[in-house]
Coordinates of C-alpha atoms and ligand atoms in Angstrom, one line a residue:
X1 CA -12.0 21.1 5.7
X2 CA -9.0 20.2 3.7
X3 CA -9.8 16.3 3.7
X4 CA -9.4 15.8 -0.4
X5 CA -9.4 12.9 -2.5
X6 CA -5.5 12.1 -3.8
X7 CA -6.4 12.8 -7.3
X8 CA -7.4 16.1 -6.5
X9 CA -3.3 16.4 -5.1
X10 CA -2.0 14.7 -8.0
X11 CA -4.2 17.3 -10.4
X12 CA -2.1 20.2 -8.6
X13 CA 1.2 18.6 -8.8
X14 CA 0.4 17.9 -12.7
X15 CA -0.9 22.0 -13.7
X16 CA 2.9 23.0 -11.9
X17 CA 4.9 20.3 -13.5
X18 CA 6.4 19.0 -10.0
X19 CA 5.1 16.1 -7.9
X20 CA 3.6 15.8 -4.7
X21 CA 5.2 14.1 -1.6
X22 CA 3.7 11.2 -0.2
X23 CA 5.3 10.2 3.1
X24 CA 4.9 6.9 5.1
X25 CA 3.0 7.8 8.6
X26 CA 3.1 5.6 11.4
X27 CA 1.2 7.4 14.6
X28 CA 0.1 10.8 15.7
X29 CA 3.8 12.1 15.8
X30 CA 4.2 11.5 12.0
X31 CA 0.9 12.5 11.0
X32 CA 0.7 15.9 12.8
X33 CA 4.4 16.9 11.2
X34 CA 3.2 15.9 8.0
X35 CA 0.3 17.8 8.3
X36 CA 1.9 21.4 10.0
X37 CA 4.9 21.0 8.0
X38 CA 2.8 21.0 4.9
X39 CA 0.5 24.3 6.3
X40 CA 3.4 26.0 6.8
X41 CA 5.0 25.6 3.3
X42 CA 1.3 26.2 2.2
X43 CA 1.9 22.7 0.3
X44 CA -0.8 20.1 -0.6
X45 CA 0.5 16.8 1.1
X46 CA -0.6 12.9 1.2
X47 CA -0.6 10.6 4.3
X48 CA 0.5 7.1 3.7
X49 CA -0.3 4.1 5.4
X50 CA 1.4 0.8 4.9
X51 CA -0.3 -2.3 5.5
X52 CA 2.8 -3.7 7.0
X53 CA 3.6 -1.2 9.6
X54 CA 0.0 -2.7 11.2
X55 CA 0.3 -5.7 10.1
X56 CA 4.0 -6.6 11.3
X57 CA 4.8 -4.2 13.7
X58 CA 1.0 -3.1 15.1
X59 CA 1.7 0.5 15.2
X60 CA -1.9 1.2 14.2
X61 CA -4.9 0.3 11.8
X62 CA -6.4 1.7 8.7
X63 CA -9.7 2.1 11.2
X64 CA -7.9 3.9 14.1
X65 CA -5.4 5.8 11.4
X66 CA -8.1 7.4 9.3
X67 CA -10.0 9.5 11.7
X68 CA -7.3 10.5 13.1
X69 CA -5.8 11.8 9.9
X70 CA -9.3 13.5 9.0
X71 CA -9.4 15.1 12.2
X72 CA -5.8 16.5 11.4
X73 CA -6.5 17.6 8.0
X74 CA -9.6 19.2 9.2
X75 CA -7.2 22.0 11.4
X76 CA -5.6 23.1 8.3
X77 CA -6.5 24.8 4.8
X78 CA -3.9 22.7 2.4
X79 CA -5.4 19.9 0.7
X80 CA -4.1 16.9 2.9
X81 CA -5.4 12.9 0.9
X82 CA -4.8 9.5 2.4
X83 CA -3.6 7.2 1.0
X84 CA -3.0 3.2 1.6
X85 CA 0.2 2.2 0.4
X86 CA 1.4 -1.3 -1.0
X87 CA -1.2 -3.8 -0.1
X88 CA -1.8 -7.0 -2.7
X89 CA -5.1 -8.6 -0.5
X90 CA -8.3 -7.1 -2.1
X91 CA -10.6 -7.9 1.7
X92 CA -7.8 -6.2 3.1
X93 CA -8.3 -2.9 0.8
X94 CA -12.2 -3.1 1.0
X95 CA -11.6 -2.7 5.3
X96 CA -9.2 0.2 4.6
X97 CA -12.1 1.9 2.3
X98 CA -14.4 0.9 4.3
X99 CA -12.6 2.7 7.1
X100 CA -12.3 6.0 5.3
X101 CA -9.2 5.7 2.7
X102 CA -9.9 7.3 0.0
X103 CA -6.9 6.1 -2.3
X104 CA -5.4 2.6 -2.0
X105 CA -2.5 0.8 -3.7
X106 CA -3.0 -2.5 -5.3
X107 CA 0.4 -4.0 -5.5
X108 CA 0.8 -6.8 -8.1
X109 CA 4.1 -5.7 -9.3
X110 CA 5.2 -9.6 -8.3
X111 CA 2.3 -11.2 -10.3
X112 CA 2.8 -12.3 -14.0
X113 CA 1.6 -9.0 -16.1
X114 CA -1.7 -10.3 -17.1
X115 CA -2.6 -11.4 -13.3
X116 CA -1.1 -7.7 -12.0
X117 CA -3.4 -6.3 -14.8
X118 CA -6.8 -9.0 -13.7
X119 CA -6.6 -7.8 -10.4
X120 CA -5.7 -4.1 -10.4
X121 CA -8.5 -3.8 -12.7
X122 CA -11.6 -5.9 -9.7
X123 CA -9.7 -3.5 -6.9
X124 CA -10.4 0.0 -9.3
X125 CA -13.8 -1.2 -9.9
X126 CA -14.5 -1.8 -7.0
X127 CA -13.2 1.2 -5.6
X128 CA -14.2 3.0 -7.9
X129 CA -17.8 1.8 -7.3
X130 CA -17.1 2.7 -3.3
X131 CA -15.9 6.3 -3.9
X132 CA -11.9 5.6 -4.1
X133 CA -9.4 5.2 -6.2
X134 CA -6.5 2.9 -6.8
X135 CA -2.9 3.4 -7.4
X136 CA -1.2 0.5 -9.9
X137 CA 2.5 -1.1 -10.3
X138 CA 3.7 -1.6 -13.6
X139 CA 6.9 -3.4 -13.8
X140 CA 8.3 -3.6 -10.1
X141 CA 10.1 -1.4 -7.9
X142 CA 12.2 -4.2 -5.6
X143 CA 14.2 -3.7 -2.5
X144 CA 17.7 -1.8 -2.5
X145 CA 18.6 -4.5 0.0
X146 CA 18.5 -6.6 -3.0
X147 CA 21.3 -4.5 -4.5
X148 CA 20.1 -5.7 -8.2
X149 CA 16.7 -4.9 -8.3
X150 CA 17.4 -1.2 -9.1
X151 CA 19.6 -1.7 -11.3
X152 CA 17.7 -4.7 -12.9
X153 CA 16.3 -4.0 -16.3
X154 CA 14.1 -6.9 -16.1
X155 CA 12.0 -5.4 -13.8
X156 CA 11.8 -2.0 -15.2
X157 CA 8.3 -1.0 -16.6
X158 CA 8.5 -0.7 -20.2
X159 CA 7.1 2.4 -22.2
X160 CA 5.2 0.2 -24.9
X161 CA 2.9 -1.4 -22.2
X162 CA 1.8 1.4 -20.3
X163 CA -1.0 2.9 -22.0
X164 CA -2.7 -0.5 -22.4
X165 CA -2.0 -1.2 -18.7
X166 CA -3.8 1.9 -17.6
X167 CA -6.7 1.8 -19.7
X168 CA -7.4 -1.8 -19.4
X169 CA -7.3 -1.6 -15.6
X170 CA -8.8 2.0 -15.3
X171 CA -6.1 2.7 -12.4
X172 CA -5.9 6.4 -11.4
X173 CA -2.0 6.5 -11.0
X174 CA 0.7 4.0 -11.6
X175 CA 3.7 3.5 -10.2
X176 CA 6.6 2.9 -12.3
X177 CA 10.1 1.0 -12.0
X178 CA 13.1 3.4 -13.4
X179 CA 16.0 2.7 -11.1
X180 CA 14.7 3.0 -7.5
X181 CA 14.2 0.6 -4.7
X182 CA 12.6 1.0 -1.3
X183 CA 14.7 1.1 1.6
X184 CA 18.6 2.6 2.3
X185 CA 20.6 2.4 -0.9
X186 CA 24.0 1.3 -0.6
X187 CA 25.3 2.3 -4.4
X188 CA 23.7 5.4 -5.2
X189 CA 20.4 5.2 -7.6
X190 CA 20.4 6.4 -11.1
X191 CA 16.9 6.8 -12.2
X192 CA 16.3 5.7 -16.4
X193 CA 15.1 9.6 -17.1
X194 CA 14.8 8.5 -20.5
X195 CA 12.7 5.8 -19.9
X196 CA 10.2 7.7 -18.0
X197 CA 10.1 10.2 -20.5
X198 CA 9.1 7.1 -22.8
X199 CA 6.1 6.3 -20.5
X200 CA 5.1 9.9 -19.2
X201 CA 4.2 10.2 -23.4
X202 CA 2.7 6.7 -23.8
X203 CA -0.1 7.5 -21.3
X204 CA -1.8 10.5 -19.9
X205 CA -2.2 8.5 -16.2
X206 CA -0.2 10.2 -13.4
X207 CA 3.3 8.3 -12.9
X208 CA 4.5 8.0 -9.2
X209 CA 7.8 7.2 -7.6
X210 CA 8.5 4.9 -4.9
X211 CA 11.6 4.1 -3.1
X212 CA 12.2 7.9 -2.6
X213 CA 15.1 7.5 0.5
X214 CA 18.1 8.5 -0.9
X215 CA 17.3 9.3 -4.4
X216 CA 19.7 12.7 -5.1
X217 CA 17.4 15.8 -5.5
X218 CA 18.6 16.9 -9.0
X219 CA 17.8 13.6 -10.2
X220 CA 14.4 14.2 -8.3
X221 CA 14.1 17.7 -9.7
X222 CA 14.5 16.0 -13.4
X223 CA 12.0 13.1 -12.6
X224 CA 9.3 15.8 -11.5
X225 CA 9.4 17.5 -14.8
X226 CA 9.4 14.4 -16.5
X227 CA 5.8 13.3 -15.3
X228 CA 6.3 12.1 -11.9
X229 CA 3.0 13.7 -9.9
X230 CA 3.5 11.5 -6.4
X231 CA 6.9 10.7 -4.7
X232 CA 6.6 8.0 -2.0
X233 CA 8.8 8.7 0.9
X234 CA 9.1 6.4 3.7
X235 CA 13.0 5.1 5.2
X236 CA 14.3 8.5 5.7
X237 CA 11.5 9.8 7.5
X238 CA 11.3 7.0 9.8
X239 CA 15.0 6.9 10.3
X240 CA 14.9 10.6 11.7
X241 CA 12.2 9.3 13.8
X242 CA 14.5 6.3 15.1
X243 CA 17.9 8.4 15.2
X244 CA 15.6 11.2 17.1
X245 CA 14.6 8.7 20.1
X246 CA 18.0 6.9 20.2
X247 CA 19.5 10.6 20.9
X248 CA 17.1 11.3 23.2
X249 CA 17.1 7.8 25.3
X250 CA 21.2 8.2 25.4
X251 CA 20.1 11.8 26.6
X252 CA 18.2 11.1 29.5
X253 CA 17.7 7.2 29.8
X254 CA 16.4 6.5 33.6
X255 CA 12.8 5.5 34.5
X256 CA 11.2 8.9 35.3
X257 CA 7.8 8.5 33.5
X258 CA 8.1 12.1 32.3
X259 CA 10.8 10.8 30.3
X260 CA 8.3 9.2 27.4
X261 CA 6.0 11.7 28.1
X262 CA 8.2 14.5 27.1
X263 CA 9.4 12.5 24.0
X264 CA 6.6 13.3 21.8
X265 CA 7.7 17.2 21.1
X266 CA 11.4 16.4 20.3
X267 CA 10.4 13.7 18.1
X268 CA 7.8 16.2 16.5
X269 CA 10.4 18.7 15.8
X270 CA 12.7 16.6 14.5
X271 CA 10.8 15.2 12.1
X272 CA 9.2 18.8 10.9
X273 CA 12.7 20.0 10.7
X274 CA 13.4 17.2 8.1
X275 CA 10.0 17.6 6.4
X276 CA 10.7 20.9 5.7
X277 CA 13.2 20.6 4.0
X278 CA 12.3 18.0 1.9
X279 CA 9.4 19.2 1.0
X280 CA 11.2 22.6 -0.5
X281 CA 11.9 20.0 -3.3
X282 CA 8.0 19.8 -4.5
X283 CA 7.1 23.1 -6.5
X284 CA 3.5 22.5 -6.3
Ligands
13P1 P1 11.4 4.4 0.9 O1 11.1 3.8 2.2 O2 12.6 3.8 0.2 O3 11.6 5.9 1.1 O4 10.2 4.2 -0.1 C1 8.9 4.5 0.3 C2 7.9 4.0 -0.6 O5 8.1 3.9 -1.8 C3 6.6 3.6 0.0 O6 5.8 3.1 -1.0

């Protein structure tokens, strides 16, 4: 059984100074990569789910999602946590505990600070009360769509904050705003190492990184050492996904059935090629 709580990840990511890698699932063919990929490299992993990718684009639910990724985690003997990613409606969060998710994100990054800080703090107590645990934003990590909000200082998380943040809310990780955005880049990112440095002393909470598509891997290498413990991966992976089904379609197209059918294992290894090498980049 190798079902454990995301903490428990995060702990083993801290005691080897690196960071675990959180990628953004969508269906079996993600999940079971994730999770073989990660047996392979004999690496603790997290599964995320984001509220959007059901919401939007009904690929799944937090209710169907979570057995299935219990059952997977259950084949192998590295630690494999879920996780819900970015969600800012508490009744949604309650369904995804209720349903099994053991860690969820409460995303207020948007709110006025004292709001962000209000709510985060009702979501951890109450998850904390139902057996979870909640990952924060502090500061907020934009879009790099919005080609500013990387590189906008405004919305960075400052040091001087962060320990009151964290204890006033009791959040179990927090995810901090030093120069990334979520999505494809299209000026390469240049994380504020400094300023991370700055809050990985100012509190003792584990830091985590979104936006991690495109992000150089030296730069990743330095953020590791400098307190990151969970790096949130989502374009990239689903891009291989995409690009891998595109080839495939322009491969075979036509209306044999066996077609789809057979489109599961390409896509599989496709995206466990990718996985493994990106997951060389966590030393945990
Ligand atoms: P990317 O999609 O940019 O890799 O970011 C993923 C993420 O941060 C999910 O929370």
């Amino acid at each position: 059984m190798a079902f454990v709580k995301v903490s428990e990840v995060l702990r083993l990511a801290d005691e080897k100074n690196t960071s675990a890698i959180a990628f953004n699932c969508v269906d079996f063919n993600t999940v079971h990569s994730v999770i073989s990929v990660a047996e392979e490299l004999q690496k603790p992993v997290i599964v995320m789910l984001y509220p959007g990718h059901c919401i939007d684009n009904n690929w799944t639910t937090p209710q169907a999602f979570a057995p299935m990724v219990k059952a997977e985690a259950e084949k192998v003997k590295v630690p494999v946590a879920l996780h819900l990613d970015h969600s800012s409606d508490f009744e949604y969060i309650k369904g995804a505990i209720d349903a099994g998710f053991l860690s969820v994100m409460y995303d207020g990054s948007t709110l006025p600070a004292e709001e962000n800080a209000k709510n985060t703090k009702l979501v951890a107590d109450y998850a904390h009360a139902h057996g979870a645990e909640v990952e924060a934003e502090l500061g907020c990590v934009g879009f790099a769509a919005n080609e500013s909000d990387q590189s906008n200082e405004d919305m960075y998380t400052k040091p001087e904050t962060a320990k009151q943040f964290c204890d006033m809310t009791g959040c179990d990780s927090v995810a901090v705003a030093i120069g990334s955005a979520h999505g494809y880049y299209s000026k390469t990112p240049k994380l504020d190492l400094d300023r991370l440095k700055a809050i990985n002393e100012a509190t003792d909470t584990p830091l985590v990184l979104h936006g991690g598509s495109g992000i150089p891997n030296d730069q990743l290498e330095k953020a590791f050492k400098l307190g990151i413990n969970k790096f949130n991966v989502g374009t990239e992976f689903l891009g291989v996904y995409f690009k891998t089904v595109c080839k495939y379609a322009a491969q075979f197209g036509g209306d044999d059935k066996h077609i789809i059918l057979d489109m599961a294992i390409p896509v599989q290894e496709a995206l466990k090629a990718y996985l493994r090498e990106k997951m060389t980049l966590s030393h945990i």
